[in-house]
mmCIF file of C-alpha atoms in Angstrom:
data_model
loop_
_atom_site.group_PDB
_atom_site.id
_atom_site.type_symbol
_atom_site.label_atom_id
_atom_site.label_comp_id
_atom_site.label_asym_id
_atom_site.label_seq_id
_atom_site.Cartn_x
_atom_site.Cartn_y
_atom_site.Cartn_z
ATOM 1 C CA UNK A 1 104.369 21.594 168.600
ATOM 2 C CA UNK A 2 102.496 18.387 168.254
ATOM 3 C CA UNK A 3 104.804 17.315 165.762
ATOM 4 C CA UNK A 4 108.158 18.007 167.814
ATOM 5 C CA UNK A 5 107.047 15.961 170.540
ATOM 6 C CA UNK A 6 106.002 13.043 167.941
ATOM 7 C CA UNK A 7 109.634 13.084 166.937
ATOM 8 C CA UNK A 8 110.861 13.409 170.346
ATOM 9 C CA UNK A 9 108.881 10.646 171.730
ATOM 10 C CA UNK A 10 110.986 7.538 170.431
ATOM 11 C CA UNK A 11 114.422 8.929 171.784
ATOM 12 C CA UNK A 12 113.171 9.833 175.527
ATOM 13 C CA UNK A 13 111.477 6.684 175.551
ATOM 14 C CA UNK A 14 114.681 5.082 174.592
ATOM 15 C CA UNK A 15 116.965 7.086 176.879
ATOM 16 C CA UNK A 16 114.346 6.279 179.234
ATOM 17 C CA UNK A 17 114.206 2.834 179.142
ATOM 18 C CA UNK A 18 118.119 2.756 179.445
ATOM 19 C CA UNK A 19 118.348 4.730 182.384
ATOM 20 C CA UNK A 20 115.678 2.210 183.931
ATOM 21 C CA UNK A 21 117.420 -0.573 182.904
ATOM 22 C CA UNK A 22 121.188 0.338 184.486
ATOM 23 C CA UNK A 23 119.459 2.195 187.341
ATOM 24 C CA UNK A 24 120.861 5.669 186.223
ATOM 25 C CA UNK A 25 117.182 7.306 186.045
ATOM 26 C CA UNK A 26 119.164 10.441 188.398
ATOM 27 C CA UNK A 27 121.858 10.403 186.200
ATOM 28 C CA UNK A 28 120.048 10.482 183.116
ATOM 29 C CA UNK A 29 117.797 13.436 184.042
ATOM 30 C CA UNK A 30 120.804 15.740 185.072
ATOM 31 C CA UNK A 31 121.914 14.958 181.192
ATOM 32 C CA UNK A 32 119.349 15.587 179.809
ATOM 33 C CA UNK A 33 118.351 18.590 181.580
ATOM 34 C CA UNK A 34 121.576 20.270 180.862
ATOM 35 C CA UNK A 35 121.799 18.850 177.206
ATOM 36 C CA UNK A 36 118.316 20.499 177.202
ATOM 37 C CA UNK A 37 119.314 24.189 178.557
ATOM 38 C CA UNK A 38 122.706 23.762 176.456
ATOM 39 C CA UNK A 39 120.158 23.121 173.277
ATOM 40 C CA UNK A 40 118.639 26.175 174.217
ATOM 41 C CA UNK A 41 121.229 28.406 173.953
ATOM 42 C CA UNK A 42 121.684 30.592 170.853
ATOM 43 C CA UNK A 43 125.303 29.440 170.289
ATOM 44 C CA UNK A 44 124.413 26.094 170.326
ATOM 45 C CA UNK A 45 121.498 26.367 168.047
ATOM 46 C CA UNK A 46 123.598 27.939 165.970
ATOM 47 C CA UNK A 47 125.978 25.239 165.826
ATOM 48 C CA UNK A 48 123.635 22.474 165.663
ATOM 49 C CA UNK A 49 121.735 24.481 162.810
ATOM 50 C CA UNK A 50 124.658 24.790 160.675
ATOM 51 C CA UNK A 51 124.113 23.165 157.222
ATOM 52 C CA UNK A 52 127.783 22.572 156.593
ATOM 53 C CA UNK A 53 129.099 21.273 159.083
ATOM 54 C CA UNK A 54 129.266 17.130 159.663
ATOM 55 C CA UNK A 55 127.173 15.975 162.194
ATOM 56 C CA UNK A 56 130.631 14.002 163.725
ATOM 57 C CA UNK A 57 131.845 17.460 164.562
ATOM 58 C CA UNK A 58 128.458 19.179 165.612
ATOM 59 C CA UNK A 59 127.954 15.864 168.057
ATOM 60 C CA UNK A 60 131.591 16.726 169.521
ATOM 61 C CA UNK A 61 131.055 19.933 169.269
ATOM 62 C CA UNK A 62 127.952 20.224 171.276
ATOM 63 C CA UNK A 63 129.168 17.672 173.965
ATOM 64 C CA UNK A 64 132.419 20.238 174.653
ATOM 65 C CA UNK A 65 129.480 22.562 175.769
ATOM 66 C CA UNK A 66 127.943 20.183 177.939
ATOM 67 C CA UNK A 67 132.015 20.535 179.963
ATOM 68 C CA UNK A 68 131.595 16.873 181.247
ATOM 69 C CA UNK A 69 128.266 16.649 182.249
ATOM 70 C CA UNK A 70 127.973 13.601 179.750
ATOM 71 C CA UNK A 71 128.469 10.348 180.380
ATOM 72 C CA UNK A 72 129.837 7.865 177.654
ATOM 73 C CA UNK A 73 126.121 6.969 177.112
ATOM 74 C CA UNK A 74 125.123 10.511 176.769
ATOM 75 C CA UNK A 75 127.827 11.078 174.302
ATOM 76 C CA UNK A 76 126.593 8.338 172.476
ATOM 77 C CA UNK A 77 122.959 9.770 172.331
ATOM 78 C CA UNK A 78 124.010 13.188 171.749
ATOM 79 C CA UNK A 79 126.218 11.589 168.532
ATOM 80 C CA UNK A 80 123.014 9.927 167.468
ATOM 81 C CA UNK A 81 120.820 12.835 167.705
ATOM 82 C CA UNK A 82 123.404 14.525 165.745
ATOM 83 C CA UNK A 83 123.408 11.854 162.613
ATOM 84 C CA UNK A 84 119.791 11.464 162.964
ATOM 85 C CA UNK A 85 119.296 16.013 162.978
ATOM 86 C CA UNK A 86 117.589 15.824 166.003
ATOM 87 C CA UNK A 87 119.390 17.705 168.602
ATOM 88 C CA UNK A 88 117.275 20.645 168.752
ATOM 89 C CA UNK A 89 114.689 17.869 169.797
ATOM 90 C CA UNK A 90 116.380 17.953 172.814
ATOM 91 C CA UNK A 91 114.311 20.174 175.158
ATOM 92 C CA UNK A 92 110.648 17.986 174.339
ATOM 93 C CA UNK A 93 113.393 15.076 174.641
ATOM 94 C CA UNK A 94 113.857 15.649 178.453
ATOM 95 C CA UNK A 95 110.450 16.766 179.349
ATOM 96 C CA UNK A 96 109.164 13.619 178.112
ATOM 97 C CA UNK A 97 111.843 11.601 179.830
ATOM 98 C CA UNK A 98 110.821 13.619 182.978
ATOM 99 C CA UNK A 99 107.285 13.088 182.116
ATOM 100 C CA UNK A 100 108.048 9.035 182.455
ATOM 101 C CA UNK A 101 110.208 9.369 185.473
ATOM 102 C CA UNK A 102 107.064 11.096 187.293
ATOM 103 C CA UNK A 103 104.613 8.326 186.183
ATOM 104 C CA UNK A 104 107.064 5.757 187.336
ATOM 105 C CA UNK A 105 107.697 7.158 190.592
ATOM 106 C CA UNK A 106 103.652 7.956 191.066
ATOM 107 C CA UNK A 107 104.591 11.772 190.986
ATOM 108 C CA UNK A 108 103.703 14.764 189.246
ATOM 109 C CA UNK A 109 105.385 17.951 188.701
ATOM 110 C CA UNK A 110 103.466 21.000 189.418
ATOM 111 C CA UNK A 111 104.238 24.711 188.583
ATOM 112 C CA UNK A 112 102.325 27.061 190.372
ATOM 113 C CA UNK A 113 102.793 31.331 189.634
ATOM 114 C CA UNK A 114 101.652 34.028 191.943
ATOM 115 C CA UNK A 115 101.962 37.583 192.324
ATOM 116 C CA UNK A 116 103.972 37.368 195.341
ATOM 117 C CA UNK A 117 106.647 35.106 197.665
ATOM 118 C CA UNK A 118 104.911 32.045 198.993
ATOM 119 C CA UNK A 119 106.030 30.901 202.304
ATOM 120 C CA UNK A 120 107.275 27.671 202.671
ATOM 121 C CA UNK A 121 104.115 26.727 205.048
ATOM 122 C CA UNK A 122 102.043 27.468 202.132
ATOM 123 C CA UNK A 123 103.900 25.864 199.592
ATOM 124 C CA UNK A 124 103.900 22.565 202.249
ATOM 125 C CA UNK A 125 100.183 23.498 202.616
ATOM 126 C CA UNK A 126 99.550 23.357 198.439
ATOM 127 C CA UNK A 127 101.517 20.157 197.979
ATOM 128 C CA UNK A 128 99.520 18.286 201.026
ATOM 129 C CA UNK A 129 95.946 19.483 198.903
ATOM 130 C CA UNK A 130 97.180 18.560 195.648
ATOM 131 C CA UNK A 131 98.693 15.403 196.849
ATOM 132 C CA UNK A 132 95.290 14.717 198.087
ATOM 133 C CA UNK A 133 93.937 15.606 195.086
ATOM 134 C CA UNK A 134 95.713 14.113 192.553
ATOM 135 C CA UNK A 135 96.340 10.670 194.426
ATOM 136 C CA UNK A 136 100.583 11.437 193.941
ATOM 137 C CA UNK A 137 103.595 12.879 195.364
ATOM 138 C CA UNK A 138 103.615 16.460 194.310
ATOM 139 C CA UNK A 139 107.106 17.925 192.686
ATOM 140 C CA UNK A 140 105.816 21.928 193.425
ATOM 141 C CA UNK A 141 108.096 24.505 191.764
ATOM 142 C CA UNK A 142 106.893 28.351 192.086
ATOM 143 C CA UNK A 143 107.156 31.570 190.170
ATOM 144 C CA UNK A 144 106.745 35.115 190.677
ATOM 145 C CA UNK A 145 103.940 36.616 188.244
ATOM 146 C CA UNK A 146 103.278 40.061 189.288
ATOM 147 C CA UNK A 147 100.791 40.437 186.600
ATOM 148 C CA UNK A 148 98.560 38.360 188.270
ATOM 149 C CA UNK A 149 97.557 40.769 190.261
ATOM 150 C CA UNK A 150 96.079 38.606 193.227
ATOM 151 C CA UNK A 151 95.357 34.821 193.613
ATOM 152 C CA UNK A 152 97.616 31.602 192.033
ATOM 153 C CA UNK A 153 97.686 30.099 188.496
ATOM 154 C CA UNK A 154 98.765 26.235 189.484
ATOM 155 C CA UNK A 155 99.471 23.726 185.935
ATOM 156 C CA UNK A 156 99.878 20.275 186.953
ATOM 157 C CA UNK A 157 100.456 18.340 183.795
ATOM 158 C CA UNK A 158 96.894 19.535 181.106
ATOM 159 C CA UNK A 159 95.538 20.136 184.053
ATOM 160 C CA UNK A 160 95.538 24.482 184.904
ATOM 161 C CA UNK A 161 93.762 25.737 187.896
ATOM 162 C CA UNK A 162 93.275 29.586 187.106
ATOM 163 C CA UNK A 163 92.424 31.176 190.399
ATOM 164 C CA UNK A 164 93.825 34.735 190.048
ATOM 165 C CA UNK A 165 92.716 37.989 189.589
ATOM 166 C CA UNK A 166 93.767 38.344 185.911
ATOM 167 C CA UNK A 167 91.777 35.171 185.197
ATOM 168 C CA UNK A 168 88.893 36.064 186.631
ATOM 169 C CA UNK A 169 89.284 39.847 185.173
ATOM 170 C CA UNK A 170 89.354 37.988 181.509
ATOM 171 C CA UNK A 171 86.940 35.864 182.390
ATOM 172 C CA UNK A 172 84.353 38.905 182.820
ATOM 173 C CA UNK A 173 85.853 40.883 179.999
ATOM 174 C CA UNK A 174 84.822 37.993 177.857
ATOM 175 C CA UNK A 175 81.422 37.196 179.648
ATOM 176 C CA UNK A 176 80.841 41.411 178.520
ATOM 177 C CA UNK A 177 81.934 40.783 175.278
ATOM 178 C CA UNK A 178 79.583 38.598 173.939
#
């Protein structure tokens, strides 16, 4: 994993500092995002994984899938990914990218999972506390874990806050274990 990211780094903090530089940060996050979920997708891996085919064609190919959602500079870094056998980089490409974008803007994305729906009071609630906490504007996106059983699991960057019921439940089984 290390070593994706390590190869990743150089081309999101390119793409990066382009996107800075013409003021297309929004633009340049919708790319990649999609470039990342196209990446993703076992067709595409497929394609971008074949050992015959030039990577002219797998660059053109793979941009068809993206259906427009490319701009000419995105086609350009998708066609250099390509010659350079690094579009399966793609996914640790954008969450880097997105992982500048956050420290530019003094934000931070945070995923929290619980066993049930959380209202929007307490999501406004949880991103007021952490917002607090973390001295930045909170990005909060939630999950449904039913194995949780009870309580939250919030990930903010390294940073996980284990609160639930599971957690706690391993906790013990390990505390009982030794």
């Amino acid at each position: 994993m290390a070593e994706l990211i390590t190869l990743a780094r150089p081309y999101a903090n390119a793409a990066f500092a382009v996107a800075q530089d013409s003021g297309t940060l929004d633009e340049w996050s919708e790319m990649l995002a999609f470039a990342s979920a196209v990446a993703s997708d076992p067709q595409a891996k497929a394609l971008v994984m074949h050992p015959t085919l030039p990577d002219e064609q797998k660059a053109s190919a793979f941009a068809d899938f993206c259906e427009g959602k490319l701009s000419e500079q995105g086609r350009n870094f998708i066609a250099l990914l390509a010659e350079n056998k690094r579009l399966p980089l793609l996914p640790e490409i954008n969450a880097l990218f997105e992982g500048l974008r956050a420290q530019l803007e003094s934000s931070v994305n945070v995923e929290m999972a619980s066993p049930f729906d959380v209202s929007s009071d307490e999501d406004a609630k949880l991103v007021e506390a952490l917002s607090r906490k973390l001295g930045r504007k909170v990005n909060l996106s939630t999950t449904t874990d039913k194995s949780l059983i009870g309580g939250v699991v919030i990930r903010a960057g390294d940073v996980v806050i284990d609160a639930s019921v599971r957690g706690k439940l391993e906790k013990l089984a390990e505390a009982i274990g030794s």
